[in-house]
Backbone as JSON, one array per atom type, in Angstrom:
{
  "sequence": "MKLTRLVPLVAAAALFAACSPTAGTALVVDGASYSESDIDRTVQGCADAMGVTPQDIVRPAVVQSLLLGGVFDRLADEYGHLSTETIDEVAAQGEFASMMQSQDCLPLIRASVKTSLLQQVDFEAVQTAARQADVQLNPRYGKWIPEDPALMDVSPSLSVPAGQ",
  "N": [[28.46, 31.18, 59.91], [26.4, 32.91, 62.04], [24.19, 31.84, 65.29], [22.89, 34.02, 65.39], [22.36, 35.44, 63.34], [21.33, 33.3, 61.75], [18.16, 32.96, 62.2], [16.5, 35.62, 61.77], [16.71, 34.6, 59.5], [15.38, 32.0, 58.63], [12.85, 33.27, 59.68], [12.24, 34.76, 57.85], [12.23, 33.18, 55.9], [10.21, 31.87, 56.52], [7.93, 33.41, 56.24], [7.58, 33.81, 53.69], [7.26, 31.57, 52.62], [4.66, 30.87, 53.63], [2.96, 33.11, 52.43], [2.07, 31.42, 50.06], [-0.06, 29.25, 48.31], [1.0, 26.48, 48.74], [4.64, 25.67, 48.79], [5.88, 26.23, 45.59], [3.39, 26.54, 44.19], [1.55, 27.57, 42.22], [-1.14, 27.88, 40.95], [-4.25, 26.88, 42.64], [-7.1, 25.59, 41.27], [-10.43, 24.65, 42.08], [-9.39, 22.3, 43.14], [-7.93, 21.16, 40.87], [-4.63, 21.48, 40.69], [-1.34, 23.47, 39.92], [1.69, 23.8, 39.42], [4.82, 25.78, 40.15], [6.26, 24.94, 38.06], [4.78, 23.55, 36.18], [3.44, 26.31, 34.86], [5.91, 26.87, 33.75], [6.74, 24.76, 32.23], [4.81, 25.78, 30.19], [4.62, 28.24, 29.68], [6.98, 28.13, 28.07], [6.37, 26.69, 26.17], [4.5, 27.39, 24.9], [6.32, 29.83, 23.91], [8.22, 28.67, 22.15], [5.83, 27.44, 20.2], [5.25, 30.05, 19.52], [7.64, 31.06, 19.0], [8.47, 33.18, 19.98], [10.19, 34.61, 22.99], [10.64, 33.11, 26.17], [10.64, 34.82, 28.3], [9.05, 36.75, 26.9], [6.11, 36.47, 27.46], [3.67, 36.95, 29.51], [3.11, 35.63, 32.47], [1.68, 36.52, 34.32], [-1.06, 36.58, 32.96], [-1.22, 33.6, 31.81], [-1.53, 32.45, 34.06], [-3.93, 33.76, 35.33], [-5.07, 32.79, 33.03], [-5.49, 30.2, 33.3], [-6.93, 30.25, 35.84], [-8.63, 31.5, 34.95], [-9.86, 29.78, 33.2], [-10.81, 27.06, 34.48], [-12.61, 28.32, 36.32], [-15.04, 28.69, 34.39], [-15.51, 25.93, 34.0], [-16.6, 25.23, 36.14], [-19.55, 25.82, 35.18], [-20.15, 24.18, 33.25], [-21.84, 22.44, 33.46], [-24.34, 23.49, 33.78], [-24.12, 25.48, 31.4], [-24.08, 23.76, 29.68], [-22.37, 20.78, 28.7], [-18.72, 21.23, 27.78], [-16.69, 19.24, 25.78], [-12.73, 18.13, 26.16], [-12.48, 17.95, 23.07], [-14.32, 19.5, 21.18], [-13.85, 21.89, 22.38], [-11.09, 21.68, 21.58], [-11.23, 21.64, 18.83], [-12.56, 24.44, 18.46], [-10.15, 25.62, 19.31], [-8.31, 25.05, 17.36], [-9.94, 26.35, 14.99], [-9.35, 29.0, 15.1], [-7.03, 32.04, 16.63], [-5.55, 30.18, 17.62], [-4.5, 28.18, 16.22], [-2.09, 27.36, 15.29], [-0.57, 27.26, 16.92], [-1.11, 24.34, 18.58], [-0.11, 22.59, 18.1], [1.86, 22.23, 19.99], [2.22, 20.44, 22.69], [2.58, 20.92, 25.24], [1.84, 23.63, 25.24], [-0.93, 23.19, 24.95], [-3.08, 23.36, 27.67], [-3.07, 25.82, 28.36], [-3.81, 27.39, 25.93], [-6.31, 25.72, 25.8], [-7.91, 26.67, 28.23], [-7.53, 29.73, 27.32], [-9.81, 29.09, 25.07], [-11.73, 28.57, 26.7], [-11.86, 30.92, 28.49], [-12.76, 32.79, 26.94], [-15.02, 31.51, 25.91], [-16.65, 32.29, 28.14], [-17.45, 34.89, 28.52], [-19.28, 35.06, 27.01], [-21.27, 33.93, 28.61], [-24.19, 34.38, 31.04], [-22.93, 37.8, 33.45], [-23.92, 37.26, 36.24], [-24.1, 35.02, 36.45], [-21.46, 34.3, 35.73], [-20.0, 35.54, 37.94], [-21.56, 34.19, 40.29], [-20.19, 31.9, 40.48], [-17.48, 31.8, 40.3], [-17.14, 33.16, 43.06], [-18.23, 30.66, 44.08], [-15.97, 29.23, 43.62], [-13.19, 27.17, 44.34], [-10.38, 28.55, 45.32], [-6.99, 29.41, 45.33], [-4.86, 31.87, 45.0], [-1.47, 32.17, 44.09], [0.31, 34.58, 45.71], [2.36, 36.37, 44.02], [1.0, 36.09, 41.68], [-1.2, 38.11, 41.64], [-4.25, 38.95, 42.83], [-6.83, 37.1, 43.79], [-10.2, 38.28, 43.32], [-13.67, 37.62, 43.8], [-16.17, 38.73, 44.62], [-15.02, 41.87, 43.2], [-16.68, 42.73, 39.88], [-14.26, 42.6, 37.64], [-12.9, 40.24, 38.88], [-10.28, 39.51, 38.97], [-7.48, 40.98, 40.36], [-4.1, 41.78, 38.92], [-1.87, 43.03, 39.38], [1.22, 41.97, 41.19], [1.88, 40.98, 44.32], [3.51, 42.32, 46.88], [5.14, 41.89, 48.24], [6.46, 38.94, 47.84], [8.87, 37.71, 46.02], [9.2, 38.77, 42.16], [7.95, 36.8, 39.49], [10.18, 34.97, 36.31]],
  "CA": [[27.19, 32.56, 60.78], [25.87, 33.39, 64.01], [22.5, 31.89, 65.15], [21.52, 35.32, 65.63], [22.24, 36.17, 61.69], [20.23, 32.38, 60.57], [17.37, 32.62, 63.31], [16.21, 36.02, 61.37], [16.59, 34.34, 57.63], [14.81, 31.05, 58.66], [11.41, 33.48, 59.74], [11.85, 35.82, 56.54], [11.65, 32.21, 54.4], [8.99, 31.45, 56.75], [6.66, 34.34, 56.04], [7.46, 34.19, 52.16], [6.33, 30.15, 52.48], [3.22, 31.69, 53.91], [2.51, 33.44, 51.19], [1.65, 31.4, 49.01], [-0.7, 27.52, 48.48], [2.08, 25.84, 49.02], [5.51, 25.64, 47.86], [6.4, 26.21, 44.02], [2.26, 26.76, 43.93], [1.25, 28.68, 41.66], [-2.57, 28.4, 41.42], [-4.94, 25.7, 42.16], [-8.61, 25.89, 41.37], [-11.08, 23.5, 42.61], [-8.83, 20.91, 43.55], [-6.92, 21.69, 39.95], [-3.28, 22.44, 40.44], [-0.29, 23.98, 38.59], [2.98, 24.08, 39.94], [5.41, 26.25, 39.31], [7.02, 23.68, 37.05], [3.57, 23.52, 34.95], [3.58, 27.85, 34.4], [7.35, 27.1, 33.32], [6.14, 24.57, 30.67], [3.19, 25.85, 29.32], [5.34, 29.57, 29.24], [7.84, 27.41, 27.22], [5.79, 25.54, 25.15], [3.47, 28.58, 24.46], [6.9, 30.29, 23.41], [8.29, 27.89, 21.37], [5.44, 27.86, 19.15], [5.02, 30.74, 19.21], [8.16, 31.51, 18.01], [9.43, 34.52, 20.97], [11.47, 34.0, 24.4], [9.89, 33.2, 27.38], [10.09, 36.33, 28.81], [7.43, 37.46, 26.01], [5.38, 35.5, 28.04], [3.42, 37.26, 30.99], [3.24, 34.77, 33.03], [0.12, 36.16, 35.24], [-2.21, 36.13, 32.17], [-0.89, 32.7, 31.87], [-2.37, 31.58, 35.75], [-5.35, 34.09, 35.36], [-5.75, 32.53, 31.54], [-6.05, 29.27, 33.91], [-8.11, 30.22, 36.68], [-11.34, 31.71, 34.78], [-10.48, 28.47, 32.91], [-11.5, 26.38, 36.07], [-14.42, 29.27, 36.39], [-15.78, 27.99, 32.83], [-15.73, 24.15, 34.07], [-18.09, 25.36, 36.81], [-20.03, 26.01, 34.63], [-20.05, 22.97, 32.03], [-22.96, 21.74, 33.72], [-25.54, 24.44, 33.93], [-24.61, 25.95, 30.56], [-23.71, 22.63, 28.48], [-20.9, 20.79, 28.74], [-18.01, 21.41, 26.15], [-15.29, 18.27, 25.9], [-11.81, 18.67, 25.26], [-12.64, 17.89, 21.28], [-14.83, 20.21, 21.34], [-12.57, 23.03, 22.72], [-9.78, 22.08, 20.9], [-12.0, 22.1, 17.38], [-12.95, 25.75, 18.83], [-8.77, 26.66, 19.2], [-8.39, 24.99, 15.64], [-10.52, 27.64, 13.72], [-9.14, 30.25, 15.06], [-6.29, 32.31, 16.3], [-4.46, 29.78, 18.21], [-4.43, 27.09, 14.89], [-0.52, 27.3, 15.11], [0.13, 26.38, 18.65], [-1.94, 23.52, 18.65], [1.19, 21.29, 17.89], [2.83, 22.02, 21.77], [1.53, 19.92, 23.72], [3.21, 22.27, 26.32], [1.44, 24.91, 25.32], [-2.2, 23.08, 25.15], [-3.63, 23.71, 28.44], [-3.15, 27.46, 27.97], [-4.75, 27.78, 24.6], [-7.71, 25.53, 26.3], [-8.31, 27.67, 28.89], [-8.18, 30.76, 27.12], [-10.53, 29.27, 25.28], [-13.23, 28.69, 27.95], [-12.07, 32.43, 29.25], [-13.18, 33.65, 25.85], [-16.28, 31.36, 25.52], [-17.11, 33.15, 29.88], [-17.81, 36.6, 28.3], [-20.98, 35.25, 26.1], [-22.4, 34.14, 29.78], [-24.79, 36.14, 31.92], [-22.52, 37.73, 33.89], [-24.3, 37.18, 37.19], [-23.73, 33.6, 36.59], [-19.84, 33.9, 35.82], [-19.59, 35.99, 39.11], [-21.43, 32.92, 40.95], [-19.39, 30.67, 39.93], [-16.3, 32.58, 40.82], [-17.78, 33.23, 44.29], [-17.89, 29.38, 44.93], [-15.14, 28.24, 43.24], [-12.42, 27.22, 45.95], [-9.46, 28.96, 44.3], [-5.66, 29.22, 45.84], [-3.66, 31.96, 43.5], [0.0, 32.64, 44.55], [0.34, 36.35, 45.53], [2.75, 36.7, 42.86], [0.67, 36.19, 40.3], [-2.2, 38.85, 41.78], [-5.17, 38.55, 44.23], [-8.58, 36.05, 43.07], [-11.77, 38.88, 44.51], [-14.74, 37.45, 42.68], [-17.07, 40.25, 44.43], [-15.42, 42.5, 42.35], [-16.66, 42.33, 38.61], [-12.84, 42.13, 37.22], [-12.29, 39.26, 39.48], [-8.87, 38.93, 40.09], [-6.26, 42.13, 40.29], [-3.21, 41.08, 38.27], [-0.8, 43.77, 40.67], [1.51, 41.02, 41.87], [2.03, 40.96, 45.76], [5.32, 43.38, 46.61], [5.77, 40.64, 49.1], [6.37, 37.6, 46.93], [9.37, 37.85, 44.7], [8.22, 38.69, 40.91], [8.69, 35.52, 38.57], [9.91, 35.63, 35.31]],
  "C": [[26.6, 32.67, 61.92], [24.73, 32.54, 64.02], [21.92, 32.48, 64.89], [21.41, 35.86, 64.08], [21.2, 34.83, 60.88], [18.74, 32.38, 60.99], [16.24, 34.1, 62.38], [15.73, 35.73, 59.64], [16.14, 33.34, 57.39], [13.32, 31.87, 58.35], [11.84, 33.67, 58.55], [11.29, 34.47, 55.16], [10.42, 31.76, 54.8], [7.74, 32.3, 56.25], [6.49, 33.99, 54.48], [6.66, 32.64, 51.45], [4.96, 30.45, 52.44], [2.33, 32.01, 53.35], [1.91, 32.75, 50.2], [0.99, 29.73, 49.38], [0.5, 26.84, 49.3], [3.22, 26.22, 48.25], [6.18, 25.8, 46.54], [4.87, 25.65, 43.29], [2.03, 27.61, 43.3], [-0.22, 28.86, 41.68], [-3.5, 26.78, 41.33], [-6.54, 26.21, 42.38], [-9.49, 24.93, 41.75], [-11.01, 22.05, 42.25], [-7.9, 20.8, 41.46], [-5.53, 22.07, 40.0], [-2.36, 22.57, 39.7], [0.42, 24.17, 39.46], [3.71, 25.22, 39.14], [5.94, 26.11, 38.23], [6.06, 23.87, 36.1], [3.65, 24.84, 34.67], [5.09, 27.27, 33.99], [7.08, 26.76, 32.32], [5.33, 25.11, 29.96], [4.03, 27.22, 28.97], [6.14, 28.67, 27.72], [7.67, 27.27, 25.94], [5.17, 26.49, 23.88], [4.84, 28.83, 23.37], [7.37, 30.17, 22.12], [7.47, 27.68, 20.11], [4.91, 29.11, 18.79], [5.94, 32.05, 18.14], [8.72, 32.49, 18.41], [9.65, 33.46, 22.44], [10.37, 33.94, 25.61], [9.43, 34.43, 27.92], [8.82, 37.0, 28.14], [6.58, 37.36, 26.64], [4.71, 35.88, 29.11], [3.0, 36.54, 31.83], [1.67, 34.44, 33.74], [-1.2, 36.21, 34.59], [-2.56, 34.68, 31.95], [-2.19, 32.16, 32.87], [-3.45, 32.11, 35.8], [-5.79, 33.39, 33.85], [-6.7, 30.51, 32.74], [-6.93, 29.11, 35.13], [-9.34, 30.71, 35.84], [-11.23, 30.67, 33.7], [-11.37, 27.52, 33.67], [-13.05, 27.61, 36.63], [-15.85, 28.31, 35.39], [-16.48, 26.41, 33.6], [-16.9, 24.3, 35.2], [-19.21, 25.53, 36.65], [-21.17, 25.36, 33.83], [-21.02, 22.83, 32.21], [-24.96, 22.68, 33.44], [-25.65, 25.15, 32.16], [-24.37, 24.97, 28.81], [-22.14, 21.95, 28.36], [-19.91, 20.82, 27.58], [-16.56, 20.58, 26.7], [-14.53, 19.16, 25.27], [-11.58, 18.8, 24.24], [-12.86, 18.75, 21.09], [-13.95, 21.66, 21.59], [-11.08, 23.18, 21.84], [-10.53, 22.42, 19.62], [-12.12, 24.0, 17.46], [-11.32, 26.56, 18.27], [-8.91, 26.81, 17.85], [-8.85, 26.12, 14.54], [-10.29, 29.09, 13.96], [-7.49, 30.92, 15.58], [-5.18, 31.33, 17.34], [-4.41, 28.32, 17.22], [-3.0, 26.43, 15.25], [-0.21, 27.12, 16.17], [-0.35, 25.42, 19.24], [-0.65, 22.55, 19.19], [2.25, 21.09, 18.78], [2.16, 21.68, 22.42], [1.23, 20.43, 25.09], [1.65, 22.84, 26.64], [-0.63, 24.23, 25.15], [-3.33, 23.68, 26.38], [-4.29, 25.39, 28.94], [-3.98, 28.17, 27.27], [-6.55, 26.89, 24.79], [-8.19, 26.77, 27.37], [-8.66, 29.47, 28.59], [-9.5, 30.8, 25.65], [-12.34, 29.77, 26.04], [-13.3, 29.8, 28.3], [-12.88, 33.2, 28.39], [-15.31, 33.76, 25.9], [-16.7, 31.94, 27.31], [-17.7, 34.61, 29.29], [-18.56, 36.2, 27.71], [-21.85, 34.08, 27.32], [-22.66, 34.8, 30.89], [-23.33, 36.1, 33.34], [-22.66, 36.81, 35.32], [-23.69, 35.87, 37.15], [-21.93, 33.09, 36.48], [-19.4, 34.29, 37.4], [-20.03, 35.02, 40.49], [-20.76, 31.71, 41.23], [-18.16, 30.23, 40.3], [-16.73, 32.43, 42.22], [-17.82, 31.38, 44.99], [-16.57, 28.28, 44.13], [-13.93, 28.48, 44.45], [-10.76, 27.54, 44.73], [-8.23, 29.63, 45.67], [-4.72, 29.83, 45.1], [-2.59, 32.23, 44.52], [0.53, 34.26, 44.82], [1.54, 36.84, 44.06], [2.29, 36.57, 41.88], [-0.94, 37.84, 40.29], [-2.96, 38.06, 43.0], [-6.8, 38.78, 43.43], [-9.53, 37.53, 44.06], [-12.62, 38.57, 43.35], [-15.77, 38.32, 43.21], [-17.41, 41.11, 43.29], [-15.32, 41.98, 41.06], [-15.29, 41.91, 37.49], [-12.27, 40.75, 37.68], [-10.95, 39.11, 40.1], [-7.95, 40.98, 39.6], [-4.57, 41.3, 40.26], [-2.23, 41.95, 39.04], [-0.25, 42.63, 41.61], [2.3, 41.65, 43.67], [3.84, 41.95, 45.97], [6.0, 42.11, 47.39], [6.35, 39.76, 48.9], [7.56, 37.84, 45.75], [8.97, 37.9, 42.81], [9.61, 37.61, 40.32], [9.79, 36.15, 37.71], [9.75, 36.66, 34.48]]
}
């Protein structure tokens, strides 16, 4: 391959890499990092637990739940800390009970319980916590907009290749 063809390819690869927090990172929220491999493992574990294919699991929704679970953790001191055991007890009593056997699915289950609990918290407190959160979201999963009432635009960036 000629050097004149290689340079634009390297430049394009560098631009794609600059769009994400780090190569292979899906999400970082307040220091908790979730790699693409973590998301793959969670999706596969949940798909297995639900008896569906991994393609049936919406990856941006998984990342969104993990992100909002992190926002909930910011509010834990103000609204009362919930231990992992308490979160698991809540999950075991609800729609996630059958999925609790998959260790790989547990991060999503716990984040989903936290996300549902956010709905019971004062919206202004949630939005303040969202603004204060240190979030780095890979654009392939949407855009983090803490000043917007929806908090996220889950439309992926067109400049980032779509995931599975």
